[in-house]
């Protein structure tokens, strides 16, 4: 069964064809990063206008690369939220138009659930119950997954998301945008050079990164950072602080709940320090999608759509975008 996925929740215009929820036949991502980087962050109005220009060609490329005809497609899965309203609207309306024109089923997908389903696109198989850590530009959620479509949110960020913290830290250190890859590339030297705070929020599965960001801001303000090796050590210390908190809290929750696996997902899960930390310290197996499937893509949306389709969760043409949608 082939599903076309469409993803336009933020600044990537993406379409993919996935077979049986796991085999990627095509996965096309048109990134807007060069357009937004000159502003140091995403400009929502610019993002939605760019989706309008690229969405249809991206879908056509995904169909061509997959060598798929419309009669081969069982359903269209499209992200309905969370995300930027204008950007989501482009994808949802395109999906409706194509579904109507070709008589296809339409499935609305929660972007955060989609991130989790990137773990079904690799060979490894998930075993329930598992603990999902979704770390992206807008979210840092700890979610218990009891089965397909069964999510219970345990914790979330109380302020900045992990990816947002990386983006802000990179701006403070003048490393450019997007911040996560920039910090990762710059990070070098002794991770203990600078003593940065970790918000443990004991007794809670929530996260908080705004204090860490402010501490970095004060560090840069009060010291001479003209020596690039100091900025490299500050980047490394910052990255280590984020990794320590995410991994320690997720692993503790996994032990408490007795889950069989930990599933990482979202753009920050592309971070090598985070991946390595989990691989070396988790008492249960950890699944992490390859970096290109951690960041926004439509293959994960199609994979999630497959499990909706299997359980009969098909939507009508009245689905709408839900910019503040959460999980669980
Ligand atoms: O999941 P994603 O592509 O989009 C959202 O749903 O938000 O995540 C984007 C976020 C950005 O904040 C970006 O800086 C961060 O993920 N990110 C990383 C890395 N690659 C992307 N953070 C740390 N290390 C990375 N290698
Ligand atoms: Zn995302």
GROMACS .gro file of C-alpha atoms and ligand atoms in nm:
model
  355
    1UNK     CA    1   0.000   0.000   0.000
    2UNK     CA    2   0.149   0.331  -0.113
    3UNK     CA    3   0.079   0.656   0.070
    4UNK     CA    4   0.171   1.006  -0.046
    5UNK     CA    5   0.283   1.225   0.245
    6UNK     CA    6   0.279   1.605   0.235
    7UNK     CA    7   0.452   1.820   0.499
    8UNK     CA    8   0.454   2.202   0.505
    9UNK     CA    9   0.427   2.284   0.876
   10UNK     CA   10   0.734   2.506   0.899
   11UNK     CA   11   1.008   2.595   0.651
   12UNK     CA   12   1.052   2.270   0.456
   13UNK     CA   13   0.824   2.187   0.165
   14UNK     CA   14   0.823   1.809   0.156
   15UNK     CA   15   0.649   1.521  -0.022
   16UNK     CA   16   0.721   1.148  -0.014
   17UNK     CA   17   0.578   0.817  -0.126
   18UNK     CA   18   0.610   0.536   0.131
   19UNK     CA   19   0.506   0.174   0.083
   20UNK     CA   20   0.351  -0.026   0.368
   21UNK     CA   21   0.449   0.238   0.624
   22UNK     CA   22   0.819   0.166   0.606
   23UNK     CA   23   0.969   0.152   0.256
   24UNK     CA   24   1.064   0.494   0.122
   25UNK     CA   25   1.004   0.510  -0.254
   26UNK     CA   26   1.077   0.883  -0.270
   27UNK     CA   27   1.145   1.156  -0.015
   28UNK     CA   28   1.173   1.509  -0.154
   29UNK     CA   29   1.251   1.805   0.074
   30UNK     CA   30   1.279   2.162  -0.057
   31UNK     CA   31   1.445   2.358   0.223
   32UNK     CA   32   1.386   2.729   0.268
   33UNK     CA   33   1.686   2.766   0.499
   34UNK     CA   34   1.879   2.995   0.261
   35UNK     CA   35   1.578   3.227   0.233
   36UNK     CA   36   1.525   3.259   0.610
   37UNK     CA   37   1.890   3.256   0.722
   38UNK     CA   38   1.936   3.621   0.621
   39UNK     CA   39   1.671   3.711   0.882
   40UNK     CA   40   1.827   3.484   1.149
   41UNK     CA   41   1.504   3.283   1.184
   42UNK     CA   42   1.184   3.179   1.008
   43UNK     CA   43   0.959   3.457   0.875
   44UNK     CA   44   0.610   3.294   0.868
   45UNK     CA   45   0.467   3.501   0.580
   46UNK     CA   46   0.774   3.431   0.365
   47UNK     CA   47   0.751   3.059   0.451
   48UNK     CA   48   0.388   3.023   0.339
   49UNK     CA   49   0.450   3.214   0.014
   50UNK     CA   50   0.747   2.990  -0.060
   51UNK     CA   51   0.537   2.676   0.008
   52UNK     CA   52   0.285   2.806  -0.250
   53UNK     CA   53   0.561   2.819  -0.511
   54UNK     CA   54   0.725   2.484  -0.436
   55UNK     CA   55   0.452   2.252  -0.304
   56UNK     CA   56   0.312   2.125  -0.633
   57UNK     CA   57   0.652   2.072  -0.804
   58UNK     CA   58   0.774   1.889  -0.489
   59UNK     CA   59   0.470   1.655  -0.499
   60UNK     CA   60   0.526   1.594  -0.871
   61UNK     CA   61   0.895   1.513  -0.807
   62UNK     CA   62   0.800   1.270  -0.528
   63UNK     CA   63   0.554   1.090  -0.758
   64UNK     CA   64   0.805   1.077  -1.045
   65UNK     CA   65   1.092   0.953  -0.827
   66UNK     CA   66   0.866   0.683  -0.679
   67UNK     CA   67   0.757   0.588  -1.035
   68UNK     CA   68   0.404   0.600  -0.899
   69UNK     CA   69   0.081   0.675  -1.086
   70UNK     CA   70  -0.217   0.825  -0.903
   71UNK     CA   71  -0.406   0.496  -0.921
   72UNK     CA   72  -0.119   0.336  -0.721
   73UNK     CA   73  -0.173   0.572  -0.428
   74UNK     CA   74  -0.412   0.457  -0.153
   75UNK     CA   75  -0.429   0.781   0.045
   76UNK     CA   76  -0.275   1.122   0.102
   77UNK     CA   77  -0.143   1.191   0.453
   78UNK     CA   78  -0.090   1.558   0.530
   79UNK     CA   79   0.033   1.747   0.836
   80UNK     CA   80  -0.251   1.947   0.998
   81UNK     CA   81  -0.050   2.078   1.298
   82UNK     CA   82   0.126   2.188   1.506
   83UNK     CA   83   0.302   2.450   1.298
   84UNK     CA   84   0.265   2.784   1.127
   85UNK     CA   85  -0.098   2.841   1.021
   86UNK     CA   86  -0.018   2.987   0.678
   87UNK     CA   87   0.234   2.714   0.600
   88UNK     CA   88   0.001   2.432   0.713
   89UNK     CA   89  -0.283   2.573   0.501
   90UNK     CA   90  -0.080   2.535   0.182
   91UNK     CA   91  -0.015   2.165   0.240
   92UNK     CA   92  -0.365   2.081   0.363
   93UNK     CA   93  -0.538   2.256   0.072
   94UNK     CA   94  -0.305   2.100  -0.182
   95UNK     CA   95  -0.372   1.756  -0.029
   96UNK     CA   96  -0.749   1.817  -0.045
   97UNK     CA   97  -0.730   1.928  -0.408
   98UNK     CA   98  -0.527   1.624  -0.516
   99UNK     CA   99  -0.743   1.383  -0.313
  100UNK     CA  100  -1.059   1.529  -0.466
  101UNK     CA  101  -0.921   1.525  -0.820
  102UNK     CA  102  -0.803   1.163  -0.800
  103UNK     CA  103  -1.067   1.020  -0.565
  104UNK     CA  104  -0.815   0.942  -0.288
  105UNK     CA  105  -0.862   0.914   0.089
  106UNK     CA  106  -0.736   1.201   0.301
  107UNK     CA  107  -0.561   1.156   0.638
  108UNK     CA  108  -0.471   1.447   0.867
  109UNK     CA  109  -0.151   1.388   1.064
  110UNK     CA  110  -0.014   1.536   1.385
  111UNK     CA  111   0.340   1.651   1.298
  112UNK     CA  112   0.473   1.529   1.636
  113UNK     CA  113   0.331   1.180   1.583
  114UNK     CA  114   0.488   1.196   1.237
  115UNK     CA  115   0.831   1.261   1.392
  116UNK     CA  116   0.792   0.948   1.606
  117UNK     CA  117   0.700   0.740   1.299
  118UNK     CA  118   1.034   0.828   1.135
  119UNK     CA  119   1.150   0.537   1.353
  120UNK     CA  120   0.939   0.296   1.146
  121UNK     CA  121   1.125   0.397   0.828
  122UNK     CA  122   1.440   0.210   0.926
  123UNK     CA  123   1.489  -0.164   0.956
  124UNK     CA  124   1.464  -0.169   1.333
  125UNK     CA  125   1.123  -0.258   1.475
  126UNK     CA  126   0.964  -0.088   1.770
  127UNK     CA  127   0.842  -0.278   2.072
  128UNK     CA  128   0.565  -0.136   2.292
  129UNK     CA  129   0.548   0.021   2.539
  130UNK     CA  130   0.818   0.266   2.441
  131UNK     CA  131   0.921   0.610   2.556
  132UNK     CA  132   0.941   0.876   2.284
  133UNK     CA  133   1.155   1.187   2.317
  134UNK     CA  134   1.053   1.440   2.050
  135UNK     CA  135   1.303   1.724   2.033
  136UNK     CA  136   1.246   1.979   1.759
  137UNK     CA  137   1.247   2.354   1.700
  138UNK     CA  138   0.907   2.396   1.863
  139UNK     CA  139   0.876   2.100   2.101
  140UNK     CA  140   1.057   1.897   2.365
  141UNK     CA  141   0.804   1.631   2.459
  142UNK     CA  142   0.842   1.309   2.654
  143UNK     CA  143   0.563   1.073   2.547
  144UNK     CA  144   0.468   0.720   2.649
  145UNK     CA  145   0.358   0.517   2.345
  146UNK     CA  146   0.153   0.210   2.441
  147UNK     CA  147   0.073   0.109   2.082
  148UNK     CA  148   0.005   0.258   1.740
  149UNK     CA  149  -0.183   0.583   1.788
  150UNK     CA  150  -0.178   0.548   2.171
  151UNK     CA  151   0.016   0.838   2.318
  152UNK     CA  152   0.033   0.979   2.671
  153UNK     CA  153   0.228   1.299   2.721
  154UNK     CA  154   0.447   1.282   3.033
  155UNK     CA  155   0.647   1.601   3.001
  156UNK     CA  156   0.708   1.904   2.783
  157UNK     CA  157   0.923   2.211   2.787
  158UNK     CA  158   0.808   2.488   3.018
  159UNK     CA  159   0.979   2.754   2.805
  160UNK     CA  160   1.217   2.712   2.510
  161UNK     CA  161   1.218   2.390   2.306
  162UNK     CA  162   1.557   2.217   2.278
  163UNK     CA  163   1.596   2.316   1.910
  164UNK     CA  164   1.489   2.671   1.989
  165UNK     CA  165   1.756   2.682   2.261
  166UNK     CA  166   2.019   2.566   2.009
  167UNK     CA  167   1.900   2.833   1.762
  168UNK     CA  168   1.914   3.109   2.026
  169UNK     CA  169   2.254   2.994   2.157
  170UNK     CA  170   2.396   3.001   1.802
  171UNK     CA  171   2.268   3.357   1.763
  172UNK     CA  172   2.434   3.455   2.095
  173UNK     CA  173   2.761   3.299   1.976
  174UNK     CA  174   2.728   3.449   1.625
  175UNK     CA  175   2.735   3.107   1.463
  176UNK     CA  176   2.447   3.154   1.217
  177UNK     CA  177   2.117   2.979   1.146
  178UNK     CA  178   1.990   2.708   1.190
  179UNK     CA  179   2.160   2.693   1.526
  180UNK     CA  180   2.162   2.318   1.600
  181UNK     CA  181   2.391   2.215   1.314
  182UNK     CA  182   2.597   2.536   1.364
  183UNK     CA  183   2.658   2.463   1.736
  184UNK     CA  184   2.735   2.098   1.661
  185UNK     CA  185   2.991   2.198   1.396
  186UNK     CA  186   3.154   2.465   1.613
  187UNK     CA  187   3.159   2.261   1.938
  188UNK     CA  188   3.515   2.166   2.023
  189UNK     CA  189   3.736   2.149   2.328
  190UNK     CA  190   3.666   2.092   2.694
  191UNK     CA  191   3.291   2.059   2.761
  192UNK     CA  192   3.356   2.154   3.124
  193UNK     CA  193   3.536   2.481   3.040
  194UNK     CA  194   3.231   2.683   3.127
  195UNK     CA  195   2.999   2.589   3.406
  196UNK     CA  196   2.650   2.618   3.261
  197UNK     CA  197   2.333   2.533   3.458
  198UNK     CA  198   2.108   2.231   3.408
  199UNK     CA  199   1.740   2.260   3.504
  200UNK     CA  200   1.655   1.917   3.646
  201UNK     CA  201   1.299   2.007   3.762
  202UNK     CA  202   1.307   1.716   4.007
  203UNK     CA  203   0.986   1.511   4.035
  204UNK     CA  204   0.867   1.626   3.692
  205UNK     CA  205   0.923   1.499   3.337
  206UNK     CA  206   0.916   1.859   3.208
  207UNK     CA  207   1.216   2.041   3.065
  208UNK     CA  208   1.338   2.401   3.082
  209UNK     CA  209   1.613   2.558   2.872
  210UNK     CA  210   1.563   2.931   2.912
  211UNK     CA  211   1.792   2.956   3.219
  212UNK     CA  212   2.070   2.785   3.027
  213UNK     CA  213   2.026   3.027   2.738
  214UNK     CA  214   2.037   3.328   2.973
  215UNK     CA  215   2.350   3.192   3.144
  216UNK     CA  216   2.518   3.167   2.803
  217UNK     CA  217   2.410   3.522   2.722
  218UNK     CA  218   2.569   3.650   3.046
  219UNK     CA  219   2.885   3.449   2.979
  220UNK     CA  220   2.929   3.607   2.636
  221UNK     CA  221   2.843   3.954   2.768
  222UNK     CA  222   3.090   3.936   3.056
  223UNK     CA  223   3.387   3.779   2.876
  224UNK     CA  224   3.601   3.848   2.572
  225UNK     CA  225   3.497   3.593   2.309
  226UNK     CA  226   3.713   3.725   2.025
  227UNK     CA  227   3.926   3.408   2.049
  228UNK     CA  228   3.736   3.150   1.833
  229UNK     CA  229   3.853   2.862   2.054
  230UNK     CA  230   3.658   3.015   2.342
  231UNK     CA  231   3.339   3.026   2.131
  232UNK     CA  232   3.404   2.661   2.035
  233UNK     CA  233   3.431   2.563   2.403
  234UNK     CA  234   3.120   2.763   2.491
  235UNK     CA  235   2.930   2.584   2.208
  236UNK     CA  236   3.057   2.248   2.337
  237UNK     CA  237   2.962   2.331   2.698
  238UNK     CA  238   2.615   2.447   2.589
  239UNK     CA  239   2.557   2.135   2.376
  240UNK     CA  240   2.667   1.912   2.664
  241UNK     CA  241   2.426   2.084   2.905
  242UNK     CA  242   2.129   2.026   2.669
  243UNK     CA  243   2.232   1.665   2.602
  244UNK     CA  244   2.282   1.590   2.974
  245UNK     CA  245   1.934   1.711   3.066
  246UNK     CA  246   1.748   1.548   2.776
  247UNK     CA  247   1.920   1.211   2.809
  248UNK     CA  248   1.929   1.189   3.191
  249UNK     CA  249   1.560   1.276   3.228
  250UNK     CA  250   1.447   1.047   2.944
  251UNK     CA  251   1.651   0.753   3.075
  252UNK     CA  252   1.521   0.802   3.430
  253UNK     CA  253   1.161   0.806   3.300
  254UNK     CA  254   1.229   0.493   3.092
  255UNK     CA  255   1.358   0.309   3.402
  256UNK     CA  256   1.066   0.427   3.616
  257UNK     CA  257   0.808   0.315   3.359
  258UNK     CA  258   0.982  -0.009   3.264
  259UNK     CA  259   0.952   0.058   2.889
  260UNK     CA  260   1.111  -0.176   2.636
  261UNK     CA  261   1.265   0.090   2.413
  262UNK     CA  262   1.340   0.460   2.379
  263UNK     CA  263   1.255   0.627   2.048
  264UNK     CA  264   1.424   0.957   1.965
  265UNK     CA  265   1.291   1.193   1.698
  266UNK     CA  266   1.283   1.554   1.581
  267UNK     CA  267   1.556   1.778   1.441
  268UNK     CA  268   1.767   1.781   1.760
  269UNK     CA  269   1.787   1.398   1.746
  270UNK     CA  270   2.022   1.454   1.448
  271UNK     CA  271   2.278   1.577   1.703
  272UNK     CA  272   2.568   1.333   1.731
  273UNK     CA  273   2.649   1.413   2.095
  274UNK     CA  274   2.287   1.337   2.188
  275UNK     CA  275   2.280   1.017   1.982
  276UNK     CA  276   2.610   0.898   2.135
  277UNK     CA  277   2.500   0.981   2.489
  278UNK     CA  278   2.183   0.772   2.453
  279UNK     CA  279   2.368   0.487   2.282
  280UNK     CA  280   2.619   0.465   2.570
  281UNK     CA  281   2.392   0.526   2.868
  282UNK     CA  282   2.048   0.382   2.799
  283UNK     CA  283   1.959   0.059   2.979
  284UNK     CA  284   1.708  -0.027   2.702
  285UNK     CA  285   1.760  -0.026   2.324
  286UNK     CA  286   1.738   0.318   2.164
  287UNK     CA  287   1.603   0.376   1.813
  288UNK     CA  288   1.708   0.695   1.636
  289UNK     CA  289   1.621   0.767   1.272
  290UNK     CA  290   1.910   0.862   1.042
  291UNK     CA  291   1.975   1.240   1.069
  292UNK     CA  292   1.794   1.319   0.741
  293UNK     CA  293   1.476   1.161   0.882
  294UNK     CA  294   1.506   1.341   1.217
  295UNK     CA  295   1.453   1.684   1.060
  296UNK     CA  296   1.123   1.767   0.889
  297UNK     CA  297   1.030   1.539   0.599
  298UNK     CA  298   0.716   1.388   0.447
  299UNK     CA  299   0.821   1.021   0.462
  300UNK     CA  300   0.749   1.024   0.837
  301UNK     CA  301   0.404   1.174   0.768
  302UNK     CA  302   0.328   0.900   0.512
  303UNK     CA  303   0.451   0.631   0.756
  304UNK     CA  304   0.222   0.766   1.028
  305UNK     CA  305  -0.062   0.787   0.772
  306UNK     CA  306  -0.023   0.416   0.697
  307UNK     CA  307  -0.106   0.325   1.060
  308UNK     CA  308  -0.404   0.565   1.060
  309UNK     CA  309  -0.527   0.401   0.739
  310UNK     CA  310  -0.481   0.052   0.885
  311UNK     CA  311  -0.700   0.141   1.183
  312UNK     CA  312  -0.965   0.307   0.966
  313UNK     CA  313  -0.880   0.662   1.071
  314UNK     CA  314  -0.967   0.841   0.746
  315UNK     CA  315  -1.065   1.207   0.748
  316UNK     CA  316  -1.325   1.402   0.555
  317UNK     CA  317  -1.268   1.706   0.337
  318UNK     CA  318  -1.366   1.925   0.631
  319UNK     CA  319  -1.030   1.876   0.808
  320UNK     CA  320  -0.863   2.202   0.898
  321UNK     CA  321  -0.523   2.310   1.020
  322UNK     CA  322  -0.464   2.311   1.400
  323UNK     CA  323  -0.152   2.527   1.456
  324UNK     CA  324  -0.142   2.457   1.832
  325UNK     CA  325  -0.211   2.082   1.814
  326UNK     CA  326  -0.028   1.883   2.082
  327UNK     CA  327   0.030   1.511   2.133
  328UNK     CA  328  -0.140   1.278   2.379
  329LIG     O1  329   1.210   1.876   1.361
  329LIG     P1  330   1.265   1.996   1.296
  329LIG     O2  331   1.332   1.980   1.162
  329LIG     O3  332   1.155   2.107   1.278
  329LIG     C1  333   1.058   2.131   1.374
  329LIG     O4  334   0.958   2.055   1.378
  329LIG     O5  335   1.082   2.225   1.454
  329LIG     O6  336   1.368   2.060   1.401
  329LIG     C2  337   1.437   2.176   1.373
  329LIG     C3  338   1.524   2.208   1.493
  329LIG     C4  339   1.598   2.341   1.481
  329LIG     O7  340   1.582   2.413   1.601
  329LIG     C5  341   1.743   2.299   1.459
  329LIG     O8  342   1.836   2.393   1.510
  329LIG     C6  343   1.749   2.167   1.533
  329LIG     O9  344   1.625   2.106   1.508
  329LIG     N1  345   1.856   2.080   1.483
  329LIG     C7  346   1.960   2.040   1.558
  329LIG     C8  347   2.045   1.967   1.471
  329LIG     N2  348   1.987   1.964   1.347
  329LIG     C9  349   1.870   2.034   1.356
  329LIG     N3  350   1.991   2.060   1.687
  329LIG    C10  351   2.105   2.009   1.733
  329LIG     N4  352   2.194   1.940   1.656
  329LIG    C11  353   2.168   1.915   1.526
  329LIG     N5  354   2.254   1.848   1.450
  330LIG    ZN1  355   0.938   1.890   1.298
   0.00000   0.00000   0.00000
